JSON list of C-alpha atoms in Angstrom, two decimals:
[
{"chain": "Z", "resi": 1, "resn": "UNK", "atom": "CA", "xyz": [13.52, -80.13, -76.37]},
{"chain": "Z", "resi": 2, "resn": "UNK", "atom": "CA", "xyz": [16.84, -81.39, -75.02]},
{"chain": "Z", "resi": 3, "resn": "UNK", "atom": "CA", "xyz": [15.41, -81.58, -71.48]},
{"chain": "Z", "resi": 4, "resn": "UNK", "atom": "CA", "xyz": [12.37, -83.47, -72.77]},
{"chain": "Z", "resi": 5, "resn": "UNK", "atom": "CA", "xyz": [14.60, -85.88, -74.68]},
{"chain": "Z", "resi": 6, "resn": "UNK", "atom": "CA", "xyz": [16.69, -86.52, -71.54]},
{"chain": "Z", "resi": 7, "resn": "UNK", "atom": "CA", "xyz": [13.53, -87.08, -69.49]},
{"chain": "Z", "resi": 8, "resn": "UNK", "atom": "CA", "xyz": [12.17, -89.53, -72.06]},
{"chain": "Z", "resi": 9, "resn": "UNK", "atom": "CA", "xyz": [15.48, -91.41, -72.12]},
{"chain": "Z", "resi": 10, "resn": "UNK", "atom": "CA", "xyz": [15.55, -91.55, -68.31]},
{"chain": "Z", "resi": 11, "resn": "UNK", "atom": "CA", "xyz": [11.96, -92.85, -68.20]},
{"chain": "Z", "resi": 12, "resn": "UNK", "atom": "CA", "xyz": [12.75, -95.53, -70.78]},
{"chain": "Z", "resi": 13, "resn": "UNK", "atom": "CA", "xyz": [15.92, -96.53, -68.91]},
{"chain": "Z", "resi": 14, "resn": "UNK", "atom": "CA", "xyz": [13.94, -96.83, -65.66]},
{"chain": "Z", "resi": 15, "resn": "UNK", "atom": "CA", "xyz": [11.22, -98.92, -67.36]},
{"chain": "Z", "resi": 16, "resn": "UNK", "atom": "CA", "xyz": [13.82, -101.31, -68.82]},
{"chain": "Z", "resi": 17, "resn": "UNK", "atom": "CA", "xyz": [15.65, -101.47, -65.46]},
{"chain": "Z", "resi": 18, "resn": "UNK", "atom": "CA", "xyz": [12.36, -102.45, -63.79]},
{"chain": "Z", "resi": 19, "resn": "UNK", "atom": "CA", "xyz": [11.80, -105.08, -66.51]},
{"chain": "Z", "resi": 20, "resn": "UNK", "atom": "CA", "xyz": [15.28, -106.55, -65.92]},
{"chain": "Z", "resi": 21, "resn": "UNK", "atom": "CA", "xyz": [14.76, -106.60, -62.14]},
{"chain": "Z", "resi": 22, "resn": "UNK", "atom": "CA", "xyz": [11.40, -108.37, -62.60]},
{"chain": "Z", "resi": 23, "resn": "UNK", "atom": "CA", "xyz": [13.00, -110.93, -64.93]},
{"chain": "Z", "resi": 24, "resn": "UNK", "atom": "CA", "xyz": [15.75, -111.54, -62.36]},
{"chain": "Z", "resi": 25, "resn": "UNK", "atom": "CA", "xyz": [13.16, -112.11, -59.62]},
{"chain": "Z", "resi": 26, "resn": "UNK", "atom": "CA", "xyz": [11.32, -114.68, -61.74]},
{"chain": "Z", "resi": 27, "resn": "UNK", "atom": "CA", "xyz": [14.36, -116.47, -63.18]},
{"chain": "Z", "resi": 28, "resn": "UNK", "atom": "CA", "xyz": [15.69, -119.65, -61.58]},
{"chain": "Z", "resi": 29, "resn": "UNK", "atom": "CA", "xyz": [19.45, -120.04, -61.51]},
{"chain": "Z", "resi": 30, "resn": "UNK", "atom": "CA", "xyz": [22.12, -117.40, -61.79]},
{"chain": "Z", "resi": 31, "resn": "UNK", "atom": "CA", "xyz": [21.84, -116.27, -65.42]},
{"chain": "Z", "resi": 32, "resn": "UNK", "atom": "CA", "xyz": [19.24, -113.89, -66.87]},
{"chain": "Z", "resi": 33, "resn": "UNK", "atom": "CA", "xyz": [19.09, -113.55, -70.68]},
{"chain": "Z", "resi": 34, "resn": "UNK", "atom": "CA", "xyz": [16.72, -110.90, -72.00]},
{"chain": "Z", "resi": 35, "resn": "UNK", "atom": "CA", "xyz": [15.94, -108.74, -75.01]},
{"chain": "Z", "resi": 36, "resn": "UNK", "atom": "CA", "xyz": [15.27, -105.15, -73.97]},
{"chain": "Z", "resi": 37, "resn": "UNK", "atom": "CA", "xyz": [14.36, -101.98, -75.80]},
{"chain": "Z", "resi": 38, "resn": "UNK", "atom": "CA", "xyz": [16.86, -99.14, -75.52]},
{"chain": "Z", "resi": 39, "resn": "UNK", "atom": "CA", "xyz": [18.00, -99.17, -79.14]},
{"chain": "Z", "resi": 40, "resn": "UNK", "atom": "CA", "xyz": [21.76, -99.40, -79.54]},
{"chain": "Z", "resi": 41, "resn": "UNK", "atom": "CA", "xyz": [22.27, -96.67, -76.91]},
{"chain": "Z", "resi": 42, "resn": "UNK", "atom": "CA", "xyz": [25.36, -97.60, -74.92]},
{"chain": "Z", "resi": 43, "resn": "UNK", "atom": "CA", "xyz": [24.76, -94.80, -72.36]},
{"chain": "Z", "resi": 44, "resn": "UNK", "atom": "CA", "xyz": [21.30, -96.20, -71.55]},
{"chain": "Z", "resi": 45, "resn": "UNK", "atom": "CA", "xyz": [22.76, -99.70, -71.41]},
{"chain": "Z", "resi": 46, "resn": "UNK", "atom": "CA", "xyz": [25.41, -98.52, -68.93]},
{"chain": "Z", "resi": 47, "resn": "UNK", "atom": "CA", "xyz": [22.76, -96.81, -66.77]},
{"chain": "Z", "resi": 48, "resn": "UNK", "atom": "CA", "xyz": [20.70, -100.04, -66.68]},
{"chain": "Z", "resi": 49, "resn": "UNK", "atom": "CA", "xyz": [23.80, -102.02, -65.79]},
{"chain": "Z", "resi": 50, "resn": "UNK", "atom": "CA", "xyz": [24.63, -99.68, -62.90]},
{"chain": "Z", "resi": 51, "resn": "UNK", "atom": "CA", "xyz": [21.06, -99.61, -61.54]},
{"chain": "Z", "resi": 52, "resn": "UNK", "atom": "CA", "xyz": [20.62, -103.40, -61.71]},
{"chain": "Z", "resi": 53, "resn": "UNK", "atom": "CA", "xyz": [24.13, -104.06, -60.39]},
{"chain": "Z", "resi": 54, "resn": "UNK", "atom": "CA", "xyz": [23.40, -102.09, -57.22]},
{"chain": "Z", "resi": 55, "resn": "UNK", "atom": "CA", "xyz": [20.32, -104.20, -56.45]},
{"chain": "Z", "resi": 56, "resn": "UNK", "atom": "CA", "xyz": [21.25, -107.72, -57.56]},
{"chain": "Z", "resi": 57, "resn": "UNK", "atom": "CA", "xyz": [24.58, -109.28, -56.66]},
{"chain": "Z", "resi": 58, "resn": "UNK", "atom": "CA", "xyz": [23.94, -113.01, -57.18]},
{"chain": "Z", "resi": 59, "resn": "UNK", "atom": "CA", "xyz": [22.95, -113.14, -60.87]},
{"chain": "Z", "resi": 60, "resn": "UNK", "atom": "CA", "xyz": [24.68, -112.50, -64.19]},
{"chain": "Z", "resi": 61, "resn": "UNK", "atom": "CA", "xyz": [22.82, -110.66, -66.95]},
{"chain": "Z", "resi": 62, "resn": "UNK", "atom": "CA", "xyz": [22.98, -110.87, -70.75]},
{"chain": "Z", "resi": 63, "resn": "UNK", "atom": "CA", "xyz": [20.95, -108.16, -72.48]},
{"chain": "Z", "resi": 64, "resn": "UNK", "atom": "CA", "xyz": [20.39, -107.53, -76.17]},
{"chain": "Z", "resi": 65, "resn": "UNK", "atom": "CA", "xyz": [18.86, -104.33, -77.55]},
{"chain": "Z", "resi": 66, "resn": "UNK", "atom": "CA", "xyz": [18.34, -103.50, -81.22]},
{"chain": "Z", "resi": 67, "resn": "UNK", "atom": "CA", "xyz": [18.20, -100.32, -83.24]},
{"chain": "Z", "resi": 68, "resn": "UNK", "atom": "CA", "xyz": [16.03, -101.65, -86.08]},
{"chain": "Z", "resi": 69, "resn": "UNK", "atom": "CA", "xyz": [16.37, -98.48, -88.19]},
{"chain": "Z", "resi": 70, "resn": "UNK", "atom": "CA", "xyz": [20.18, -98.65, -88.11]},
{"chain": "Z", "resi": 71, "resn": "UNK", "atom": "CA", "xyz": [20.13, -102.47, -88.48]},
{"chain": "Z", "resi": 72, "resn": "UNK", "atom": "CA", "xyz": [22.46, -103.03, -85.53]},
{"chain": "Z", "resi": 73, "resn": "UNK", "atom": "CA", "xyz": [22.24, -104.09, -81.92]},
{"chain": "Z", "resi": 74, "resn": "UNK", "atom": "CA", "xyz": [24.20, -104.25, -78.73]},
{"chain": "Z", "resi": 75, "resn": "UNK", "atom": "CA", "xyz": [24.84, -107.38, -76.71]},
{"chain": "Z", "resi": 76, "resn": "UNK", "atom": "CA", "xyz": [26.07, -106.86, -73.19]},
{"chain": "Z", "resi": 77, "resn": "UNK", "atom": "CA", "xyz": [26.73, -108.98, -70.16]},
{"chain": "Z", "resi": 78, "resn": "UNK", "atom": "CA", "xyz": [27.35, -107.84, -66.62]},
{"chain": "Z", "resi": 79, "resn": "UNK", "atom": "CA", "xyz": [27.37, -109.03, -63.03]},
{"chain": "Z", "resi": 80, "resn": "UNK", "atom": "CA", "xyz": [28.33, -107.68, -59.64]},
{"chain": "Z", "resi": 81, "resn": "UNK", "atom": "CA", "xyz": [32.10, -107.56, -59.11]},
{"chain": "Z", "resi": 82, "resn": "UNK", "atom": "CA", "xyz": [31.77, -110.08, -56.26]},
{"chain": "Z", "resi": 83, "resn": "UNK", "atom": "CA", "xyz": [30.04, -112.58, -58.55]},
{"chain": "Z", "resi": 84, "resn": "UNK", "atom": "CA", "xyz": [32.69, -114.83, -60.13]},
{"chain": "Z", "resi": 85, "resn": "UNK", "atom": "CA", "xyz": [30.26, -117.45, -61.55]},
{"chain": "Z", "resi": 86, "resn": "UNK", "atom": "CA", "xyz": [30.41, -116.17, -65.13]},
{"chain": "Z", "resi": 87, "resn": "UNK", "atom": "CA", "xyz": [33.13, -114.37, -67.11]},
{"chain": "Z", "resi": 88, "resn": "UNK", "atom": "CA", "xyz": [31.02, -111.74, -68.87]},
{"chain": "Z", "resi": 89, "resn": "UNK", "atom": "CA", "xyz": [33.58, -111.04, -71.59]},
{"chain": "Z", "resi": 90, "resn": "UNK", "atom": "CA", "xyz": [33.81, -114.74, -72.51]},
{"chain": "Z", "resi": 91, "resn": "UNK", "atom": "CA", "xyz": [30.00, -114.95, -72.41]},
{"chain": "Z", "resi": 92, "resn": "UNK", "atom": "CA", "xyz": [29.52, -112.11, -74.92]},
{"chain": "Z", "resi": 93, "resn": "UNK", "atom": "CA", "xyz": [32.32, -113.40, -77.18]},
{"chain": "Z", "resi": 94, "resn": "UNK", "atom": "CA", "xyz": [30.80, -116.90, -77.21]},
{"chain": "Z", "resi": 95, "resn": "UNK", "atom": "CA", "xyz": [27.25, -115.66, -77.86]},
{"chain": "Z", "resi": 96, "resn": "UNK", "atom": "CA", "xyz": [28.23, -113.25, -80.64]},
{"chain": "Z", "resi": 97, "resn": "UNK", "atom": "CA", "xyz": [30.67, -115.63, -82.35]},
{"chain": "Z", "resi": 98, "resn": "UNK", "atom": "CA", "xyz": [30.32, -115.47, -86.13]},
{"chain": "Z", "resi": 99, "resn": "UNK", "atom": "CA", "xyz": [28.41, -112.16, -86.14]},
{"chain": "Z", "resi": 100, "resn": "UNK", "atom": "CA", "xyz": [31.40, -109.88, -86.76]},
{"chain": "Z", "resi": 101, "resn": "UNK", "atom": "CA", "xyz": [30.53, -107.96, -83.60]},
{"chain": "Z", "resi": 102, "resn": "UNK", "atom": "CA", "xyz": [33.04, -105.55, -82.12]},
{"chain": "Z", "resi": 103, "resn": "UNK", "atom": "CA", "xyz": [33.56, -104.61, -78.52]},
{"chain": "Z", "resi": 104, "resn": "UNK", "atom": "CA", "xyz": [35.29, -105.62, -75.37]},
{"chain": "Z", "resi": 105, "resn": "UNK", "atom": "CA", "xyz": [35.09, -105.78, -71.64]},
{"chain": "Z", "resi": 106, "resn": "UNK", "atom": "CA", "xyz": [36.20, -107.41, -68.44]},
{"chain": "Z", "resi": 107, "resn": "UNK", "atom": "CA", "xyz": [35.07, -110.44, -66.43]},
{"chain": "Z", "resi": 108, "resn": "UNK", "atom": "CA", "xyz": [32.31, -108.39, -64.74]},
{"chain": "Z", "resi": 109, "resn": "UNK", "atom": "CA", "xyz": [31.15, -106.33, -67.75]},
{"chain": "Z", "resi": 110, "resn": "UNK", "atom": "CA", "xyz": [31.35, -106.58, -71.55]},
{"chain": "Z", "resi": 111, "resn": "UNK", "atom": "CA", "xyz": [29.57, -105.03, -74.51]},
{"chain": "Z", "resi": 112, "resn": "UNK", "atom": "CA", "xyz": [29.63, -105.68, -78.26]},
{"chain": "Z", "resi": 113, "resn": "UNK", "atom": "CA", "xyz": [27.92, -103.90, -81.15]},
{"chain": "Z", "resi": 114, "resn": "UNK", "atom": "CA", "xyz": [26.75, -106.12, -83.99]},
{"chain": "Z", "resi": 115, "resn": "UNK", "atom": "CA", "xyz": [25.58, -105.11, -87.47]},
{"chain": "Z", "resi": 116, "resn": "UNK", "atom": "CA", "xyz": [22.51, -106.84, -88.88]},
{"chain": "Z", "resi": 117, "resn": "UNK", "atom": "CA", "xyz": [19.63, -107.52, -86.48]},
{"chain": "Z", "resi": 118, "resn": "UNK", "atom": "CA", "xyz": [18.86, -110.81, -88.26]},
{"chain": "Z", "resi": 119, "resn": "UNK", "atom": "CA", "xyz": [21.33, -112.66, -86.01]},
{"chain": "Z", "resi": 120, "resn": "UNK", "atom": "CA", "xyz": [19.73, -111.46, -82.76]},
{"chain": "Z", "resi": 121, "resn": "UNK", "atom": "CA", "xyz": [17.76, -114.65, -81.96]},
{"chain": "Z", "resi": 122, "resn": "UNK", "atom": "CA", "xyz": [20.76, -116.88, -82.54]},
{"chain": "Z", "resi": 123, "resn": "UNK", "atom": "CA", "xyz": [22.84, -114.71, -80.17]},
{"chain": "Z", "resi": 124, "resn": "UNK", "atom": "CA", "xyz": [20.11, -114.95, -77.51]},
{"chain": "Z", "resi": 125, "resn": "UNK", "atom": "CA", "xyz": [20.01, -118.75, -77.87]},
{"chain": "Z", "resi": 126, "resn": "UNK", "atom": "CA", "xyz": [23.80, -119.03, -77.57]},
{"chain": "Z", "resi": 127, "resn": "UNK", "atom": "CA", "xyz": [23.73, -116.77, -74.51]},
{"chain": "Z", "resi": 128, "resn": "UNK", "atom": "CA", "xyz": [21.11, -118.99, -72.85]},
{"chain": "Z", "resi": 129, "resn": "UNK", "atom": "CA", "xyz": [23.12, -122.16, -73.46]},
{"chain": "Z", "resi": 130, "resn": "UNK", "atom": "CA", "xyz": [26.48, -120.68, -72.37]}
]
């Protein structure tokens, strides 16, 4: 069962990674803002970040993923270390302002966890206008 669960998680992570890469290919400009579906699983989020970061160096990403059952979500931003266009930590702080989210990060990677999925659309809008 544990092996099956790991396989399912890996398949989901790969599917979301492919979705993020496709969004990056079809997005004008240097910022990609997207809602994905990995729950509030920070390990999966990190795996997506690493996979995308190896392939795309000229865009910054802001991803949101909710765990509806737990009524919380993660908001994360990341970019390649060589990309200085956006400060990811400032981006996540600005987008999640007023949500009571907790987290941290650096200029090339930041992640916050926020309680209450009702604020998710407002966070996505703020991320797009950052």
